[in-house]
């Protein structure tokens, strides 16, 4: 390589002739730029460890299922190899029992009072299983109340042809009478959810004289209760049921504060007096609003019956154009023994009658109990059933009639 002909002095002189370079940037700006470049270099250092971590996670995703499959295969092989040994059989049985208990617990938590009915056989099987896990009774009994208040509302069916009594259990409130609770909860009823007609709250102003047990019902001039004979009939049944459940002696009627309501079919009425046919001696039937429920409404038909034997006979036939269906099947035959002195009725099942501990039979017994209550019986004794219990009922003892029919829940 040829040696440079320039001397050090010449080079220094040439450099001195070059223009001066002045950096006008702020020192802080220079520092920040340098810091950014250093940080970028640090991030690059972590690229390989991050990639290694991702690769390790991918391997875990691939290998873990295979490890579990290998474990399951090993367990099955061990079970197959030891299946003939007594200790293995006991262990397997305990395992099966534990699984059954867990399954039963899950069924109990998910059980609901209403479910779709795919067929008659399916419906019957569901009813038989569910009675083991939950109380399938429909009515309100003394032991259900627990110091609370029972409110019963007469609600028309979806076609407004008959009345369905529906009962709710609510907490008592300080300074609120039963009537006041009854009035307050009108607005919280969910009739449509139950498959019934949206009837409440009543289109009227209610004032109750507690001491005299007199209810004053004032309707607006544009009220719809007198538009047809069926509307008047339903209102009559609603008022009768309200009088009965709240122990009301008298109902005074008025329109916009003026005495009387002008009913098209019955003229002007100032004081409501229920018909004798609407008080007591009714038979109870099953009613399924959508024909898809497991738990029925147990409903009285608005027709007075002379004797309880006639009522039971009618309950085998049904009423109301097949909407109120029979509540006593033909294969459940019995005789009745009446004891009016003790208000006790004995149901003695005939020989050859099979009584099962299932939901269907439970509902039949409830219909019998509610009908017995209509005829002023307080207790019913079931004999010759060949079983000790049906649902919640202990057949070794007399069964008290329900407090009210058709218990339902609302948001509280």
mmCIF file of C-alpha atoms in Angstrom:
data_model
loop_
_atom_site.group_PDB
_atom_site.id
_atom_site.type_symbol
_atom_site.label_atom_id
_atom_site.label_comp_id
_atom_site.label_asym_id
_atom_site.label_seq_id
_atom_site.Cartn_x
_atom_site.Cartn_y
_atom_site.Cartn_z
ATOM 1 C CA UNK A 1 0.000 0.000 0.000
ATOM 2 C CA UNK A 2 1.412 3.368 -1.007
ATOM 3 C CA UNK A 3 2.212 5.613 1.911
ATOM 4 C CA UNK A 4 0.203 8.888 2.090
ATOM 5 C CA UNK A 5 2.133 11.978 0.829
ATOM 6 C CA UNK A 6 0.287 14.259 3.254
ATOM 7 C CA UNK A 7 2.103 15.301 6.380
ATOM 8 C CA UNK A 8 0.407 15.718 9.764
ATOM 9 C CA UNK A 9 0.744 19.490 9.547
ATOM 10 C CA UNK A 10 -0.962 19.583 6.112
ATOM 11 C CA UNK A 11 -3.847 17.437 7.314
ATOM 12 C CA UNK A 12 -4.364 19.611 10.430
ATOM 13 C CA UNK A 13 -4.348 22.726 8.226
ATOM 14 C CA UNK A 14 -6.950 21.222 5.874
ATOM 15 C CA UNK A 15 -9.216 20.241 8.779
ATOM 16 C CA UNK A 16 -8.991 23.732 10.154
ATOM 17 C CA UNK A 17 -10.425 25.032 6.904
ATOM 18 C CA UNK A 18 -13.606 22.942 7.217
ATOM 19 C CA UNK A 19 -16.812 24.725 8.461
ATOM 20 C CA UNK A 20 -17.598 24.413 12.149
ATOM 21 C CA UNK A 21 -20.326 21.890 13.211
ATOM 22 C CA UNK A 22 -22.606 23.230 15.904
ATOM 23 C CA UNK A 23 -25.318 20.998 17.555
ATOM 24 C CA UNK A 24 -28.144 23.357 18.450
ATOM 25 C CA UNK A 25 -30.308 20.621 20.111
ATOM 26 C CA UNK A 26 -31.218 20.873 23.738
ATOM 27 C CA UNK A 27 -29.106 18.577 25.929
ATOM 28 C CA UNK A 28 -32.341 17.080 27.465
ATOM 29 C CA UNK A 29 -33.543 16.157 23.973
ATOM 30 C CA UNK A 30 -30.267 14.426 23.215
ATOM 31 C CA UNK A 31 -30.536 12.491 26.488
ATOM 32 C CA UNK A 32 -34.103 11.334 25.764
ATOM 33 C CA UNK A 33 -33.130 10.104 22.285
ATOM 34 C CA UNK A 34 -30.262 8.109 23.728
ATOM 35 C CA UNK A 35 -32.569 6.633 26.440
ATOM 36 C CA UNK A 36 -35.150 5.557 23.855
ATOM 37 C CA UNK A 37 -32.476 3.739 21.830
ATOM 38 C CA UNK A 38 -31.205 1.974 24.945
ATOM 39 C CA UNK A 39 -34.759 0.825 25.875
ATOM 40 C CA UNK A 40 -35.312 -0.529 22.405
ATOM 41 C CA UNK A 41 -32.185 -2.592 22.720
ATOM 42 C CA UNK A 42 -33.368 -3.963 26.077
ATOM 43 C CA UNK A 43 -36.727 -5.058 24.580
ATOM 44 C CA UNK A 44 -34.933 -6.892 21.844
ATOM 45 C CA UNK A 45 -33.008 -8.862 24.437
ATOM 46 C CA UNK A 46 -36.375 -10.385 25.711
ATOM 47 C CA UNK A 47 -37.557 -11.638 22.319
ATOM 48 C CA UNK A 48 -35.929 -15.019 22.690
ATOM 49 C CA UNK A 49 -37.119 -15.745 26.306
ATOM 50 C CA UNK A 50 -40.695 -14.784 25.328
ATOM 51 C CA UNK A 51 -40.582 -17.089 22.337
ATOM 52 C CA UNK A 52 -39.234 -19.842 24.535
ATOM 53 C CA UNK A 53 -42.087 -19.376 27.030
ATOM 54 C CA UNK A 54 -44.690 -19.539 24.240
ATOM 55 C CA UNK A 55 -43.126 -22.705 22.935
ATOM 56 C CA UNK A 56 -43.231 -24.262 26.398
ATOM 57 C CA UNK A 57 -46.942 -23.409 26.783
ATOM 58 C CA UNK A 58 -47.658 -24.934 23.385
ATOM 59 C CA UNK A 59 -45.936 -28.141 24.447
ATOM 60 C CA UNK A 60 -48.048 -28.240 27.638
ATOM 61 C CA UNK A 61 -51.266 -27.853 25.617
ATOM 62 C CA UNK A 62 -50.243 -30.773 23.428
ATOM 63 C CA UNK A 63 -48.896 -33.069 26.136
ATOM 64 C CA UNK A 64 -51.368 -32.581 29.046
ATOM 65 C CA UNK A 65 -54.451 -34.150 27.335
ATOM 66 C CA UNK A 66 -52.301 -37.113 26.340
ATOM 67 C CA UNK A 67 -51.124 -37.493 29.927
ATOM 68 C CA UNK A 68 -54.775 -37.522 31.145
ATOM 69 C CA UNK A 69 -55.740 -40.032 28.477
ATOM 70 C CA UNK A 70 -52.846 -42.184 29.545
ATOM 71 C CA UNK A 71 -53.988 -41.920 33.176
ATOM 72 C CA UNK A 72 -57.589 -42.836 32.300
ATOM 73 C CA UNK A 73 -56.378 -45.754 30.224
ATOM 74 C CA UNK A 74 -54.206 -46.904 33.125
ATOM 75 C CA UNK A 75 -57.185 -46.643 35.552
ATOM 76 C CA UNK A 76 -59.410 -48.636 33.208
ATOM 77 C CA UNK A 77 -56.725 -51.276 32.875
ATOM 78 C CA UNK A 78 -56.376 -51.491 36.664
ATOM 79 C CA UNK A 79 -60.182 -51.730 37.085
ATOM 80 C CA UNK A 80 -60.328 -54.458 34.467
ATOM 81 C CA UNK A 81 -57.474 -56.358 36.053
ATOM 82 C CA UNK A 82 -58.873 -56.116 39.613
ATOM 83 C CA UNK A 83 -62.545 -56.446 38.744
ATOM 84 C CA UNK A 84 -62.768 -59.967 40.073
ATOM 85 C CA UNK A 85 -61.435 -59.063 43.529
ATOM 86 C CA UNK A 86 -63.977 -58.345 46.349
ATOM 87 C CA UNK A 87 -62.186 -55.187 47.460
ATOM 88 C CA UNK A 88 -62.352 -53.778 43.942
ATOM 89 C CA UNK A 89 -66.093 -54.487 43.715
ATOM 90 C CA UNK A 90 -66.717 -52.669 47.028
ATOM 91 C CA UNK A 91 -64.672 -49.692 45.874
ATOM 92 C CA UNK A 92 -66.551 -49.522 42.590
ATOM 93 C CA UNK A 93 -69.912 -49.703 44.401
ATOM 94 C CA UNK A 94 -68.964 -46.836 46.728
ATOM 95 C CA UNK A 95 -67.902 -44.821 43.708
ATOM 96 C CA UNK A 96 -71.252 -45.437 42.007
ATOM 97 C CA UNK A 97 -73.211 -44.481 45.148
ATOM 98 C CA UNK A 98 -71.250 -41.230 45.412
ATOM 99 C CA UNK A 99 -72.004 -40.413 41.784
ATOM 100 C CA UNK A 100 -75.704 -41.145 42.306
ATOM 101 C CA UNK A 101 -75.854 -38.856 45.345
ATOM 102 C CA UNK A 102 -74.157 -36.060 43.430
ATOM 103 C CA UNK A 103 -76.584 -36.541 40.538
ATOM 104 C CA UNK A 104 -79.594 -36.516 42.890
ATOM 105 C CA UNK A 105 -78.334 -33.322 44.502
ATOM 106 C CA UNK A 106 -78.054 -31.686 41.084
ATOM 107 C CA UNK A 107 -81.581 -32.801 40.186
ATOM 108 C CA UNK A 108 -82.938 -31.390 43.436
ATOM 109 C CA UNK A 109 -81.405 -27.978 42.867
ATOM 110 C CA UNK A 110 -82.638 -27.771 39.282
ATOM 111 C CA UNK A 111 -86.173 -29.088 39.957
ATOM 112 C CA UNK A 112 -88.975 -26.652 39.056
ATOM 113 C CA UNK A 113 -92.695 -26.782 39.734
ATOM 114 C CA UNK A 114 -93.576 -26.519 36.020
ATOM 115 C CA UNK A 115 -91.959 -28.394 33.133
ATOM 116 C CA UNK A 116 -92.720 -29.250 29.544
ATOM 117 C CA UNK A 117 -94.770 -32.419 29.060
ATOM 118 C CA UNK A 118 -93.561 -34.313 25.999
ATOM 119 C CA UNK A 119 -96.012 -37.179 26.434
ATOM 120 C CA UNK A 120 -98.302 -38.753 29.024
ATOM 121 C CA UNK A 121 -95.721 -41.407 29.924
ATOM 122 C CA UNK A 122 -92.936 -38.842 30.199
ATOM 123 C CA UNK A 123 -95.090 -36.614 32.380
ATOM 124 C CA UNK A 124 -95.948 -39.491 34.692
ATOM 125 C CA UNK A 125 -92.318 -40.550 35.099
ATOM 126 C CA UNK A 126 -91.185 -37.004 35.835
ATOM 127 C CA UNK A 127 -93.839 -36.703 38.532
ATOM 128 C CA UNK A 128 -92.765 -39.958 40.195
ATOM 129 C CA UNK A 129 -89.117 -38.957 40.281
ATOM 130 C CA UNK A 130 -89.586 -35.357 41.381
ATOM 131 C CA UNK A 131 -91.616 -36.269 44.462
ATOM 132 C CA UNK A 132 -88.471 -37.844 45.907
ATOM 133 C CA UNK A 133 -86.563 -34.578 45.686
ATOM 134 C CA UNK A 134 -89.081 -31.810 46.372
ATOM 135 C CA UNK A 135 -92.473 -31.197 47.865
ATOM 136 C CA UNK A 136 -94.946 -31.590 44.994
ATOM 137 C CA UNK A 137 -97.981 -30.560 47.036
ATOM 138 C CA UNK A 138 -99.976 -27.638 45.651
ATOM 139 C CA UNK A 139 -101.891 -26.267 48.638
ATOM 140 C CA UNK A 140 -100.935 -24.248 51.725
ATOM 141 C CA UNK A 141 -100.825 -26.196 55.012
ATOM 142 C CA UNK A 142 -100.493 -24.991 58.592
ATOM 143 C CA UNK A 143 -96.852 -26.028 58.805
ATOM 144 C CA UNK A 144 -96.045 -23.908 55.733
ATOM 145 C CA UNK A 145 -97.130 -20.602 57.246
ATOM 146 C CA UNK A 146 -94.627 -20.106 60.073
ATOM 147 C CA UNK A 147 -96.107 -16.914 61.537
ATOM 148 C CA UNK A 148 -96.699 -15.314 58.140
ATOM 149 C CA UNK A 149 -99.916 -14.330 56.370
ATOM 150 C CA UNK A 150 -101.796 -16.265 53.672
ATOM 151 C CA UNK A 151 -103.506 -14.189 50.985
ATOM 152 C CA UNK A 152 -105.876 -15.914 48.547
ATOM 153 C CA UNK A 153 -106.939 -14.252 45.295
ATOM 154 C CA UNK A 154 -109.725 -15.426 43.012
ATOM 155 C CA UNK A 155 -108.251 -15.152 39.497
ATOM 156 C CA UNK A 156 -110.166 -15.971 36.283
ATOM 157 C CA UNK A 157 -108.777 -18.581 33.916
ATOM 158 C CA UNK A 158 -107.283 -17.305 30.669
ATOM 159 C CA UNK A 159 -110.678 -17.472 28.907
ATOM 160 C CA UNK A 160 -112.521 -15.893 31.855
ATOM 161 C CA UNK A 161 -114.859 -18.845 32.332
ATOM 162 C CA UNK A 162 -114.211 -19.880 35.927
ATOM 163 C CA UNK A 163 -112.244 -18.847 39.020
ATOM 164 C CA UNK A 164 -108.868 -20.220 40.103
ATOM 165 C CA UNK A 165 -108.011 -19.544 43.775
ATOM 166 C CA UNK A 166 -104.312 -18.689 44.085
ATOM 167 C CA UNK A 167 -102.623 -18.286 47.479
ATOM 168 C CA UNK A 168 -99.390 -16.537 48.377
ATOM 169 C CA UNK A 169 -97.587 -16.491 51.728
ATOM 170 C CA UNK A 170 -96.234 -13.062 52.746
ATOM 171 C CA UNK A 171 -94.492 -11.636 55.763
ATOM 172 C CA UNK A 172 -96.578 -9.676 58.234
ATOM 173 C CA UNK A 173 -95.834 -5.959 58.401
ATOM 174 C CA UNK A 174 -96.149 -3.643 61.362
ATOM 175 C CA UNK A 175 -99.257 -1.450 61.281
ATOM 176 C CA UNK A 176 -100.652 -3.302 58.249
ATOM 177 C CA UNK A 177 -103.834 -5.360 58.479
ATOM 178 C CA UNK A 178 -104.416 -8.495 56.432
ATOM 179 C CA UNK A 179 -106.715 -6.514 54.160
ATOM 180 C CA UNK A 180 -104.040 -3.863 53.588
ATOM 181 C CA UNK A 181 -101.530 -6.573 52.658
ATOM 182 C CA UNK A 182 -104.161 -8.086 50.352
ATOM 183 C CA UNK A 183 -104.597 -4.712 48.648
ATOM 184 C CA UNK A 184 -100.857 -4.011 48.391
ATOM 185 C CA UNK A 185 -99.991 -7.370 46.847
ATOM 186 C CA UNK A 186 -102.668 -7.064 44.140
ATOM 187 C CA UNK A 187 -100.209 -5.135 41.983
ATOM 188 C CA UNK A 188 -97.504 -7.771 42.392
ATOM 189 C CA UNK A 189 -99.467 -10.760 41.174
ATOM 190 C CA UNK A 190 -98.112 -12.431 38.042
ATOM 191 C CA UNK A 191 -101.289 -13.906 36.565
ATOM 192 C CA UNK A 192 -99.909 -14.189 33.029
ATOM 193 C CA UNK A 193 -96.898 -16.156 34.259
ATOM 194 C CA UNK A 194 -99.301 -18.633 35.836
ATOM 195 C CA UNK A 195 -101.324 -18.976 32.616
ATOM 196 C CA UNK A 196 -104.274 -17.035 34.059
ATOM 197 C CA UNK A 197 -106.132 -13.841 33.127
ATOM 198 C CA UNK A 198 -104.538 -10.525 34.126
ATOM 199 C CA UNK A 199 -107.330 -9.390 36.475
ATOM 200 C CA UNK A 200 -105.584 -7.550 39.315
ATOM 201 C CA UNK A 201 -105.331 -4.931 40.646
ATOM 202 C CA UNK A 202 -109.069 -4.344 40.669
ATOM 203 C CA UNK A 203 -110.243 -1.264 38.784
ATOM 204 C CA UNK A 204 -111.774 0.187 41.925
ATOM 205 C CA UNK A 205 -111.002 2.090 45.097
ATOM 206 C CA UNK A 206 -111.249 -0.106 48.178
ATOM 207 C CA UNK A 207 -111.910 1.074 51.713
ATOM 208 C CA UNK A 208 -112.313 -1.443 54.501
ATOM 209 C CA UNK A 209 -113.971 -0.744 57.844
ATOM 210 C CA UNK A 210 -112.120 -3.166 60.052
ATOM 211 C CA UNK A 211 -114.411 -2.899 63.081
ATOM 212 C CA UNK A 212 -117.624 -3.429 61.125
ATOM 213 C CA UNK A 213 -116.047 -5.809 58.593
ATOM 214 C CA UNK A 214 -117.598 -3.750 55.780
ATOM 215 C CA UNK A 215 -115.842 -3.229 52.441
ATOM 216 C CA UNK A 216 -116.682 -0.184 50.318
ATOM 217 C CA UNK A 217 -115.903 -0.722 46.629
ATOM 218 C CA UNK A 218 -116.043 2.353 44.382
ATOM 219 C CA UNK A 219 -115.577 1.928 40.602
ATOM 220 C CA UNK A 220 -115.032 4.603 37.937
ATOM 221 C CA UNK A 221 -117.794 5.459 35.449
ATOM 222 C CA UNK A 222 -115.927 3.677 32.636
ATOM 223 C CA UNK A 223 -115.594 0.373 34.518
ATOM 224 C CA UNK A 224 -115.797 -2.843 32.495
ATOM 225 C CA UNK A 225 -117.298 -5.165 35.098
ATOM 226 C CA UNK A 226 -120.831 -4.707 33.751
ATOM 227 C CA UNK A 227 -120.123 -5.052 30.030
ATOM 228 C CA UNK A 228 -121.399 -8.640 29.836
ATOM 229 C CA UNK A 229 -123.122 -11.303 31.845
ATOM 230 C CA UNK A 230 -119.915 -13.329 32.114
ATOM 231 C CA UNK A 231 -117.984 -10.285 33.406
ATOM 232 C CA UNK A 232 -120.648 -9.734 36.081
ATOM 233 C CA UNK A 233 -120.579 -13.418 37.024
ATOM 234 C CA UNK A 234 -116.784 -13.419 37.377
ATOM 235 C CA UNK A 235 -116.866 -10.261 39.511
ATOM 236 C CA UNK A 236 -119.498 -11.879 41.710
ATOM 237 C CA UNK A 237 -117.272 -14.918 42.244
ATOM 238 C CA UNK A 238 -114.230 -12.734 42.919
ATOM 239 C CA UNK A 239 -116.092 -10.703 45.547
ATOM 240 C CA UNK A 240 -117.513 -13.850 47.151
ATOM 241 C CA UNK A 241 -114.064 -15.412 47.415
ATOM 242 C CA UNK A 242 -112.647 -12.170 48.836
ATOM 243 C CA UNK A 243 -115.380 -12.022 51.477
ATOM 244 C CA UNK A 244 -114.672 -15.614 52.448
ATOM 245 C CA UNK A 245 -110.874 -15.351 52.647
ATOM 246 C CA UNK A 246 -110.838 -11.990 54.484
ATOM 247 C CA UNK A 247 -113.894 -12.611 56.680
ATOM 248 C CA UNK A 248 -115.811 -9.661 55.216
ATOM 249 C CA UNK A 249 -119.423 -9.383 56.273
ATOM 250 C CA UNK A 250 -120.741 -6.875 53.736
ATOM 251 C CA UNK A 251 -119.691 -5.066 50.529
ATOM 252 C CA UNK A 252 -121.137 -1.680 49.599
ATOM 253 C CA UNK A 253 -120.926 -0.706 45.893
ATOM 254 C CA UNK A 254 -120.632 2.776 44.407
ATOM 255 C CA UNK A 255 -119.665 4.557 41.166
ATOM 256 C CA UNK A 256 -117.531 7.709 41.351
ATOM 257 C CA UNK A 257 -118.654 8.117 44.947
ATOM 258 C CA UNK A 258 -122.351 7.705 44.183
ATOM 259 C CA UNK A 259 -124.132 4.671 45.691
ATOM 260 C CA UNK A 260 -124.670 1.706 43.390
ATOM 261 C CA UNK A 261 -123.148 0.130 40.274
ATOM 262 C CA UNK A 262 -125.304 -0.163 37.177
ATOM 263 C CA UNK A 263 -124.952 -3.726 35.919
ATOM 264 C CA UNK A 264 -126.474 -4.278 32.501
ATOM 265 C CA UNK A 265 -128.015 -7.661 33.296
ATOM 266 C CA UNK A 266 -128.905 -7.173 36.944
ATOM 267 C CA UNK A 267 -129.650 -3.440 37.051
ATOM 268 C CA UNK A 268 -128.259 -1.141 39.713
ATOM 269 C CA UNK A 269 -126.861 -2.860 42.800
ATOM 270 C CA UNK A 270 -125.833 -0.938 45.927
ATOM 271 C CA UNK A 271 -124.943 -3.826 48.190
ATOM 272 C CA UNK A 272 -123.336 -7.084 47.136
ATOM 273 C CA UNK A 273 -124.932 -10.240 48.539
ATOM 274 C CA UNK A 274 -123.317 -13.502 47.404
ATOM 275 C CA UNK A 275 -125.453 -16.363 46.144
ATOM 276 C CA UNK A 276 -125.857 -19.345 48.452
ATOM 277 C CA UNK A 277 -124.410 -21.575 45.715
ATOM 278 C CA UNK A 278 -121.095 -19.755 45.956
ATOM 279 C CA UNK A 279 -120.516 -20.589 49.613
ATOM 280 C CA UNK A 280 -119.242 -24.111 50.308
ATOM 281 C CA UNK A 281 -120.041 -27.621 49.040
ATOM 282 C CA UNK A 282 -117.909 -27.485 45.877
ATOM 283 C CA UNK A 283 -115.967 -30.275 44.210
ATOM 284 C CA UNK A 284 -112.352 -29.719 43.136
ATOM 285 C CA UNK A 285 -110.851 -30.603 39.755
ATOM 286 C CA UNK A 286 -107.483 -30.385 38.010
ATOM 287 C CA UNK A 287 -106.727 -27.478 35.701
ATOM 288 C CA UNK A 288 -103.622 -27.230 33.488
ATOM 289 C CA UNK A 289 -103.649 -23.801 31.741
ATOM 290 C CA UNK A 290 -101.312 -24.779 28.903
ATOM 291 C CA UNK A 291 -101.745 -28.549 29.292
ATOM 292 C CA UNK A 292 -97.969 -28.798 29.711
ATOM 293 C CA UNK A 293 -97.532 -28.438 33.486
ATOM 294 C CA UNK A 294 -96.722 -31.208 35.921
ATOM 295 C CA UNK A 295 -98.267 -29.471 38.937
ATOM 296 C CA UNK A 296 -101.947 -28.629 38.377
ATOM 297 C CA UNK A 297 -104.150 -25.931 39.788
ATOM 298 C CA UNK A 298 -106.791 -27.661 41.931
ATOM 299 C CA UNK A 299 -109.939 -25.691 41.221
ATOM 300 C CA UNK A 300 -113.515 -25.645 42.598
ATOM 301 C CA UNK A 301 -116.372 -25.494 40.139
ATOM 302 C CA UNK A 302 -119.029 -22.890 40.908
ATOM 303 C CA UNK A 303 -121.826 -25.385 41.442
ATOM 304 C CA UNK A 304 -123.091 -26.391 44.850
ATOM 305 C CA UNK A 305 -123.320 -30.158 45.495
ATOM 306 C CA UNK A 306 -125.576 -31.745 48.103
ATOM 307 C CA UNK A 307 -123.317 -34.476 49.537
ATOM 308 C CA UNK A 308 -119.630 -35.217 49.592
ATOM 309 C CA UNK A 309 -120.269 -38.590 47.935
ATOM 310 C CA UNK A 310 -121.829 -36.767 44.980
ATOM 311 C CA UNK A 311 -118.842 -34.443 44.904
ATOM 312 C CA UNK A 312 -116.390 -37.356 44.722
ATOM 313 C CA UNK A 313 -118.471 -38.947 41.963
ATOM 314 C CA UNK A 314 -118.371 -35.694 39.982
ATOM 315 C CA UNK A 315 -114.602 -35.424 40.475
ATOM 316 C CA UNK A 316 -114.203 -38.645 38.466
ATOM 317 C CA UNK A 317 -115.903 -37.023 35.454
ATOM 318 C CA UNK A 318 -114.551 -33.481 35.229
ATOM 319 C CA UNK A 319 -116.350 -30.239 34.399
ATOM 320 C CA UNK A 320 -116.171 -27.185 32.170
ATOM 321 C CA UNK A 321 -115.856 -28.638 28.659
ATOM 322 C CA UNK A 322 -112.812 -30.758 29.566
ATOM 323 C CA UNK A 323 -110.878 -27.779 30.968
ATOM 324 C CA UNK A 324 -111.511 -28.923 34.528
ATOM 325 C CA UNK A 325 -110.410 -32.525 34.226
ATOM 326 C CA UNK A 326 -111.095 -35.412 36.650
ATOM 327 C CA UNK A 327 -109.095 -35.244 39.855
ATOM 328 C CA UNK A 328 -109.942 -38.801 41.023
ATOM 329 C CA UNK A 329 -108.986 -41.545 38.561
ATOM 330 C CA UNK A 330 -111.356 -44.472 38.062
ATOM 331 C CA UNK A 331 -108.810 -46.985 39.367
ATOM 332 C CA UNK A 332 -108.814 -45.314 42.818
ATOM 333 C CA UNK A 333 -112.001 -46.625 44.467
ATOM 334 C CA UNK A 334 -112.973 -45.997 48.084
ATOM 335 C CA UNK A 335 -115.823 -45.803 50.565
ATOM 336 C CA UNK A 336 -116.410 -42.852 52.876
ATOM 337 C CA UNK A 337 -117.111 -42.967 56.598
ATOM 338 C CA UNK A 338 -118.349 -39.654 58.010
ATOM 339 C CA UNK A 339 -117.970 -38.481 61.574
ATOM 340 C CA UNK A 340 -119.643 -35.033 61.738
ATOM 341 C CA UNK A 341 -119.293 -34.849 65.515
ATOM 342 C CA UNK A 342 -115.489 -34.727 65.212
ATOM 343 C CA UNK A 343 -115.433 -33.115 61.768
ATOM 344 C CA UNK A 344 -113.503 -36.129 60.534
ATOM 345 C CA UNK A 345 -113.845 -37.986 57.233
ATOM 346 C CA UNK A 346 -112.435 -41.468 56.639
ATOM 347 C CA UNK A 347 -111.468 -42.594 53.128
ATOM 348 C CA UNK A 348 -111.319 -46.403 53.055
ATOM 349 C CA UNK A 349 -109.728 -47.669 49.858
ATOM 350 C CA UNK A 350 -111.366 -50.723 48.350
ATOM 351 C CA UNK A 351 -109.612 -54.034 47.845
ATOM 352 C CA UNK A 352 -107.698 -54.110 44.584
ATOM 353 C CA UNK A 353 -107.028 -50.361 44.565
ATOM 354 C CA UNK A 354 -103.327 -49.598 44.239
ATOM 355 C CA UNK A 355 -102.102 -46.428 45.908
ATOM 356 C CA UNK A 356 -98.676 -45.143 44.869
ATOM 357 C CA UNK A 357 -96.347 -42.648 46.477
ATOM 358 C CA UNK A 358 -96.127 -40.410 43.410
ATOM 359 C CA UNK A 359 -97.053 -36.856 42.423
ATOM 360 C CA UNK A 360 -100.238 -37.850 40.588
ATOM 361 C CA UNK A 361 -101.690 -39.657 43.634
ATOM 362 C CA UNK A 362 -100.560 -36.825 45.918
ATOM 363 C CA UNK A 363 -102.573 -34.317 43.875
ATOM 364 C CA UNK A 364 -105.630 -36.579 43.975
ATOM 365 C CA UNK A 365 -105.386 -36.711 47.775
ATOM 366 C CA UNK A 366 -105.131 -32.907 47.861
ATOM 367 C CA UNK A 367 -108.285 -32.585 45.746
ATOM 368 C CA UNK A 368 -110.051 -34.891 48.225
ATOM 369 C CA UNK A 369 -108.784 -32.798 51.168
ATOM 370 C CA UNK A 370 -109.927 -29.509 49.630
ATOM 371 C CA UNK A 371 -113.352 -30.981 48.859
ATOM 372 C CA UNK A 372 -113.632 -32.325 52.416
ATOM 373 C CA UNK A 373 -112.905 -28.790 53.662
ATOM 374 C CA UNK A 374 -115.840 -27.491 51.555
ATOM 375 C CA UNK A 375 -118.098 -29.868 53.510
ATOM 376 C CA UNK A 376 -116.707 -28.598 56.843
ATOM 377 C CA UNK A 377 -114.362 -31.490 57.646
ATOM 378 C CA UNK A 378 -111.139 -30.625 59.459
ATOM 379 C CA UNK A 379 -109.322 -33.963 59.119
ATOM 380 C CA UNK A 380 -109.212 -36.899 56.718
ATOM 381 C CA UNK A 381 -107.971 -40.401 57.550
ATOM 382 C CA UNK A 382 -106.796 -42.647 54.696
ATOM 383 C CA UNK A 383 -107.145 -46.380 55.349
ATOM 384 C CA UNK A 384 -106.187 -49.572 53.447
ATOM 385 C CA UNK A 385 -103.647 -47.715 51.304
ATOM 386 C CA UNK A 386 -100.992 -50.435 51.841
ATOM 387 C CA UNK A 387 -98.282 -47.767 52.088
ATOM 388 C CA UNK A 388 -97.156 -45.529 54.951
ATOM 389 C CA UNK A 389 -96.938 -42.186 53.180
ATOM 390 C CA UNK A 390 -97.862 -40.240 50.077
ATOM 391 C CA UNK A 391 -95.520 -37.329 49.570
ATOM 392 C CA UNK A 392 -95.692 -35.133 52.675
ATOM 393 C CA UNK A 393 -98.637 -37.052 54.157
ATOM 394 C CA UNK A 394 -98.144 -39.643 56.901
ATOM 395 C CA UNK A 395 -100.964 -42.140 56.421
ATOM 396 C CA UNK A 396 -100.595 -43.495 59.941
ATOM 397 C CA UNK A 397 -102.319 -40.365 61.235
ATOM 398 C CA UNK A 398 -105.205 -38.093 60.304
ATOM 399 C CA UNK A 399 -104.371 -35.453 57.710
ATOM 400 C CA UNK A 400 -105.470 -31.880 58.352
ATOM 401 C CA UNK A 401 -107.211 -30.193 55.450
ATOM 402 C CA UNK A 402 -105.286 -27.365 53.717
ATOM 403 C CA UNK A 403 -105.451 -23.751 54.812
ATOM 404 C CA UNK A 404 -105.795 -22.575 51.201
ATOM 405 C CA UNK A 405 -105.516 -23.871 47.639
ATOM 406 C CA UNK A 406 -102.837 -23.415 44.976
ATOM 407 C CA UNK A 407 -99.741 -22.009 46.614
ATOM 408 C CA UNK A 408 -97.668 -19.883 44.261
ATOM 409 C CA UNK A 409 -94.653 -17.599 44.612
ATOM 410 C CA UNK A 410 -94.230 -13.987 43.519
ATOM 411 C CA UNK A 411 -91.236 -11.648 43.677
ATOM 412 C CA UNK A 412 -90.959 -10.286 47.199
#
